[in-house]
Amino acid sequence: MPITLDPTNSYQLETLAIRAGTHRTQFNEHSEAVFLTSSFVFDSAAQAAARFIGQEPGYTYSRFTNPTVTMFEERLAALEGAEQCVATASGMSAVLACVMGHLKAGDHIIASQSVFGSIINLFNNVIKKFGVETTYVSATNVAEWQAAIRPNTRMFFLETPSNPLTEVADMAAIAVVAKSCGALLVVDNCFCTPLLQRPLDFGADIVIHSATKYLDGQGRVLGGAVLGSKKVMEPVYQFLRTAGPTMSAFNAWVFLKGMETLKIRMDAHSANALSVAQWLAAQVNVARVYYPGLPSHPQHQLAMKQQKTGGGIVSFELKGGREEAWRLIDSTRMISITANLGDTKTTLTHPATTTHARITQEARDAAGITEGLLRIAVGLEAVSEIQTDLARGLYK
Ligand SMILES: Cc1ncc(COP(=O)(O)O)c(C=O)c1O
């Protein structure tokens, strides 16, 4: 049974993160149940037939329908203000489902050059083989998006803030350009989550998530999501139903529990990240700090219009190159050397040799990913202890 929230009340995001989408079984469990079952049984052959053609609502097979996954989808849809959510096995499969659901051979994508490295690989090495071309532009220069439009442009794709340089794209302005040529604007909202920013409110058509990051929040499982109107989600759902990059019920349950603390975690990540960014900006060995919450960030004003806070990710450039960056990483004793982000544990990454290692040098240059750049996903440890750990390698 769905637990219906009072329809006369427009609940705040922290309440929706805890309660939206809850369905209870006949046992009236308080915490959401995990349905680890591949298929569902029918009362009769006629009921099976009616369920498979969508004449009767109900569950059939967990590749495309599972009650725990549905709870995750309904909760995230409520948070993003979307009509529908399609949950996927990972953030990358969310991007794939979105592209495969909406594009065909001969179509064209305009993408920000500052997107996660694997997305560039997906567009250049996989999607291209099926006849879909991508042009890369600056996330922050709206005129470049306009100039890149071709008669066959069908999709605009961006991340804001971007990984790793935290560039902030003007979603409302880019949405106007996308609409002018009939293209869908897809925004990866992984860095902010709906607790800090809701892209659909700024004119995006589709929101993408790597749930692996802040929605889980403790680095346990992989998952993703695609959200938008029912009409826009239909081909995405059909791709998932047929091809099967599906979220597991167990992972959906982990995300449901993770989302319950999303508000307090995002606030705490943001407060710690602001302190770390301010501290880094005052260090003589640091050439530049990238954090949208700092007034020195080139899109600070825009960020504060679109986002509630600067978020939890800070990148910084050391005065030296790779040697200094690796020395700082190797000097830490507490911070985790790992490529994931959005965890309670602070993580430190050298993007040029990890997350963005498989793209070309030219693409790294275009995205501003230098050998001296480090990305820190600020966790929830005592901020003074995060700073102490970073300081060890800064002044060796
Ligand atoms: C911004 C962003 N989008 C998408 C992804 C892909 O997500 P996943 O690793 O869950 O496939 C990542 C992963 O690091 C990411 O940082």
Tab-separated table of C-alpha atoms in Angstrom, residues 141-356:
chain	number	residue	atom	x	y	z
A	141	ASN	CA	29.744	30.210	-22.693
A	142	VAL	CA	26.110	30.220	-23.866
A	143	ALA	CA	27.093	31.631	-27.300
A	144	GLU	CA	29.149	28.470	-27.990
A	145	TRP	CA	26.039	26.283	-27.441
A	146	GLN	CA	24.109	28.453	-29.889
A	147	ALA	CA	26.915	28.376	-32.483
A	148	ALA	CA	27.255	24.570	-32.312
A	149	ILE	CA	23.626	23.898	-33.296
A	150	ARG	CA	23.170	21.783	-36.451
A	151	PRO	CA	19.890	20.883	-38.163
A	152	ASN	CA	20.167	17.401	-36.589
A	153	THR	CA	20.960	18.538	-32.984
A	154	ARG	CA	18.655	16.594	-30.637
A	155	MET	CA	20.324	16.765	-27.207
A	156	PHE	CA	22.269	19.204	-25.010
A	157	PHE	CA	24.229	17.548	-22.184
A	158	LEU	CA	25.925	19.233	-19.216
A	159	GLU	CA	26.944	18.858	-15.599
A	160	THR	CA	26.685	21.739	-13.159
A	161	PRO	CA	28.830	22.169	-11.176
A	162	SER	CA	31.196	20.199	-13.361
A	163	ASN	CA	33.576	17.434	-12.387
A	164	PRO	CA	36.300	18.300	-11.385
A	165	LEU	CA	36.592	22.073	-11.985
A	166	THR	CA	33.194	23.031	-10.504
A	167	GLU	CA	32.288	25.195	-13.516
A	168	VAL	CA	28.705	26.411	-13.192
A	169	ALA	CA	26.519	26.423	-16.327
A	170	ASP	CA	23.602	28.848	-16.692
A	171	MET	CA	20.823	26.257	-17.017
A	172	ALA	CA	18.008	28.734	-17.724
A	173	ALA	CA	19.946	30.440	-20.552
A	174	ILE	CA	21.092	27.136	-22.100
A	175	ALA	CA	17.527	25.741	-21.821
A	176	VAL	CA	16.296	28.648	-23.990
A	177	VAL	CA	18.906	27.805	-26.655
A	178	ALA	CA	18.029	24.079	-26.509
A	179	LYS	CA	14.323	24.823	-26.906
A	180	SER	CA	15.008	27.114	-29.868
A	181	CYS	CA	16.244	24.090	-31.856
A	182	GLY	CA	13.937	21.485	-30.345
A	183	ALA	CA	16.733	19.695	-28.449
A	184	LEU	CA	16.363	18.105	-25.002
A	185	LEU	CA	18.466	19.654	-22.225
A	186	VAL	CA	19.950	16.916	-20.020
A	187	VAL	CA	21.593	17.956	-16.737
A	188	ASP	CA	23.722	15.688	-14.541
A	189	ASN	CA	22.795	16.770	-10.988
A	190	CYS	CA	25.191	14.454	-9.226
A	191	PHE	CA	27.260	17.125	-7.439
A	192	CYS	CA	24.320	19.043	-5.937
A	193	THR	CA	21.479	16.525	-5.552
A	194	PRO	CA	17.920	17.955	-5.474
A	195	LEU	CA	18.528	19.150	-1.924
A	196	LEU	CA	20.769	21.915	-3.306
A	197	GLN	CA	19.544	22.355	-6.903
A	198	ARG	CA	16.609	21.187	-9.054
A	199	PRO	CA	17.488	21.464	-12.775
A	200	LEU	CA	13.861	20.976	-13.946
A	201	ASP	CA	13.005	24.278	-12.199
A	202	PHE	CA	15.540	25.994	-14.519
A	203	GLY	CA	14.146	24.535	-17.755
A	204	ALA	CA	16.024	21.222	-18.059
A	205	ASP	CA	14.038	18.388	-19.686
A	206	ILE	CA	15.936	15.498	-18.117
A	207	VAL	CA	17.932	15.103	-14.902
A	208	ILE	CA	20.602	12.401	-14.577
A	209	HIS	CA	22.009	11.018	-11.336
A	210	SER	CA	24.870	8.842	-10.315
A	211	ALA	CA	23.126	7.658	-7.131
A	212	THR	CA	26.481	6.085	-6.273
A	213	LYS	CA	27.536	9.479	-4.965
A	214	TYR	CA	25.566	11.582	-2.450
A	215	LEU	CA	22.256	9.674	-2.683
A	216	ASP	CA	23.975	6.687	-1.091
A	217	GLY	CA	26.352	8.967	0.767
A	218	GLN	CA	28.505	6.249	2.300
A	219	GLY	CA	30.271	4.718	-0.699
A	220	ARG	CA	28.473	1.358	-0.631
A	221	VAL	CA	26.643	0.626	-3.894
A	222	LEU	CA	26.304	1.757	-7.525
A	223	GLY	CA	23.139	3.119	-9.073
A	224	GLY	CA	21.726	5.826	-11.284
A	225	ALA	CA	18.532	7.556	-12.316
A	226	VAL	CA	16.938	9.443	-15.209
A	227	LEU	CA	14.080	11.850	-14.422
A	228	GLY	CA	11.645	14.026	-16.339
A	229	SER	CA	8.081	14.191	-17.624
A	230	LYS	CA	6.182	10.939	-18.315
A	231	LYS	CA	6.399	11.638	-22.050
A	232	VAL	CA	10.158	12.177	-22.023
A	233	MET	CA	10.736	9.139	-19.767
A	234	GLU	CA	8.720	6.668	-21.871
A	235	PRO	CA	11.526	5.847	-24.391
A	236	VAL	CA	14.056	5.719	-21.532
A	237	TYR	CA	11.855	3.210	-19.661
A	238	GLN	CA	11.366	1.157	-22.845
A	239	PHE	CA	15.153	0.980	-23.336
A	240	LEU	CA	15.633	-0.168	-19.729
A	241	ARG	CA	12.821	-2.733	-20.010
A	242	THR	CA	14.366	-4.195	-23.159
A	243	ALA	CA	18.100	-3.858	-22.568
A	244	GLY	CA	18.133	-4.270	-18.767
A	245	PRO	CA	20.709	-1.935	-17.142
A	246	THR	CA	18.474	-2.153	-14.078
A	247	MET	CA	18.990	-1.066	-10.456
A	248	SER	CA	19.012	-3.985	-8.023
A	249	ALA	CA	16.393	-4.045	-5.259
A	250	PHE	CA	19.088	-4.223	-2.600
A	251	ASN	CA	20.835	-1.135	-3.980
A	252	ALA	CA	17.500	0.721	-4.168
A	253	TRP	CA	16.980	-0.032	-0.470
A	254	VAL	CA	20.465	1.335	0.372
A	255	PHE	CA	19.625	4.537	-1.563
A	256	LEU	CA	16.265	4.867	0.219
A	257	LYS	CA	18.079	4.771	3.565
A	258	GLY	CA	20.766	7.137	2.238
A	259	MET	CA	18.238	9.703	1.040
A	260	GLU	CA	16.702	9.926	4.516
A	261	THR	CA	19.811	11.783	5.727
A	262	LEU	CA	20.490	13.679	2.482
A	263	LYS	CA	19.507	17.111	3.796
A	264	ILE	CA	21.711	17.041	6.885
A	265	ARG	CA	24.589	15.471	4.973
A	266	MET	CA	24.475	18.013	2.116
A	267	ASP	CA	24.416	20.880	4.633
A	268	ALA	CA	27.362	19.412	6.553
A	269	HIS	CA	29.365	18.541	3.381
A	270	SER	CA	28.825	22.116	2.169
A	271	ALA	CA	29.908	23.723	5.457
A	272	ASN	CA	33.071	21.588	5.621
A	273	ALA	CA	33.853	22.199	1.922
A	274	LEU	CA	33.557	25.979	2.351
A	275	SER	CA	36.009	25.863	5.286
A	276	VAL	CA	38.465	23.691	3.331
A	277	ALA	CA	38.192	25.953	0.253
A	278	GLN	CA	38.810	29.109	2.324
A	279	TRP	CA	41.767	27.440	4.045
A	280	LEU	CA	43.281	26.213	0.751
A	281	ALA	CA	42.919	29.690	-0.781
A	282	ALA	CA	45.171	31.039	1.989
A	283	GLN	CA	48.010	28.513	1.396
A	284	VAL	CA	51.096	29.770	-0.465
A	285	ASN	CA	51.663	26.506	-2.372
A	286	VAL	CA	48.145	26.563	-3.816
A	287	ALA	CA	47.900	28.437	-7.125
A	288	ARG	CA	44.098	28.336	-7.468
A	289	VAL	CA	41.009	27.012	-5.716
A	290	TYR	CA	37.820	26.048	-7.571
A	291	TYR	CA	34.734	26.155	-5.341
A	292	PRO	CA	31.402	27.775	-6.347
A	293	GLY	CA	30.811	28.951	-2.778
A	294	LEU	CA	33.873	31.250	-2.841
A	295	PRO	CA	33.270	34.818	-4.082
A	296	SER	CA	36.452	34.419	-6.191
A	297	HIS	CA	34.791	31.639	-8.285
A	298	PRO	CA	34.044	33.040	-11.787
A	299	GLN	CA	30.372	31.930	-11.638
A	300	HIS	CA	29.828	32.536	-7.913
A	301	GLN	CA	26.758	34.777	-8.428
A	302	LEU	CA	25.136	32.313	-10.812
A	303	ALA	CA	25.931	29.399	-8.486
A	304	MET	CA	24.246	31.147	-5.585
A	305	LYS	CA	21.154	31.689	-7.775
A	306	GLN	CA	20.919	28.050	-8.873
A	307	GLN	CA	22.292	26.245	-5.819
A	308	LYS	CA	21.496	26.557	-2.108
A	309	THR	CA	25.201	26.175	-1.191
A	310	GLY	CA	28.537	25.627	-2.958
A	311	GLY	CA	28.264	21.834	-2.448
A	312	GLY	CA	30.866	19.386	-1.170
A	313	ILE	CA	33.494	19.285	-3.930
A	314	VAL	CA	36.592	21.484	-3.995
A	315	SER	CA	39.327	21.327	-6.615
A	316	PHE	CA	42.670	23.049	-6.334
A	317	GLU	CA	45.751	23.574	-8.405
A	318	LEU	CA	49.188	23.222	-6.850
A	319	LYS	CA	52.009	25.498	-7.944
A	320	GLY	CA	53.983	22.425	-9.094
A	321	GLY	CA	52.782	19.697	-11.469
A	322	ARG	CA	52.112	15.977	-11.133
A	323	GLU	CA	55.054	15.369	-8.762
A	324	GLU	CA	53.728	17.826	-6.165
A	325	ALA	CA	50.142	16.604	-6.610
A	326	TRP	CA	51.105	12.959	-6.097
A	327	ARG	CA	53.359	13.906	-3.137
A	328	LEU	CA	50.432	15.605	-1.426
A	329	ILE	CA	48.218	12.559	-2.033
A	330	ASP	CA	50.880	10.165	-0.739
A	331	SER	CA	51.465	12.249	2.406
A	332	THR	CA	47.899	11.936	3.699
A	333	ARG	CA	47.216	9.529	6.548
A	334	MET	CA	43.464	9.889	7.024
A	335	ILE	CA	41.931	11.048	3.731
A	336	SER	CA	41.112	8.175	1.336
A	337	ILE	CA	42.947	8.008	-1.995
A	338	THR	CA	40.019	6.943	-4.148
A	339	ALA	CA	38.056	8.162	-7.142
A	340	ASN	CA	34.557	8.072	-5.640
A	341	LEU	CA	32.907	11.190	-4.235
A	342	GLY	CA	29.899	12.013	-2.076
A	343	ASP	CA	31.014	9.804	0.817
A	344	THR	CA	31.080	10.694	4.526
A	345	LYS	CA	34.811	9.896	4.257
A	346	THR	CA	36.871	12.634	2.557
A	347	THR	CA	38.336	11.421	-0.731
A	348	LEU	CA	41.237	12.813	-2.753
A	349	THR	CA	41.759	12.271	-6.482
A	350	HIS	CA	44.273	13.259	-9.161
A	351	PRO	CA	41.815	13.633	-12.091
A	352	ALA	CA	44.456	13.717	-14.873
A	353	THR	CA	45.643	10.171	-14.055
A	354	THR	CA	42.382	8.622	-12.785
A	355	THR	CA	38.857	9.843	-13.622
A	356	HIS	CA	40.014	11.656	-16.774
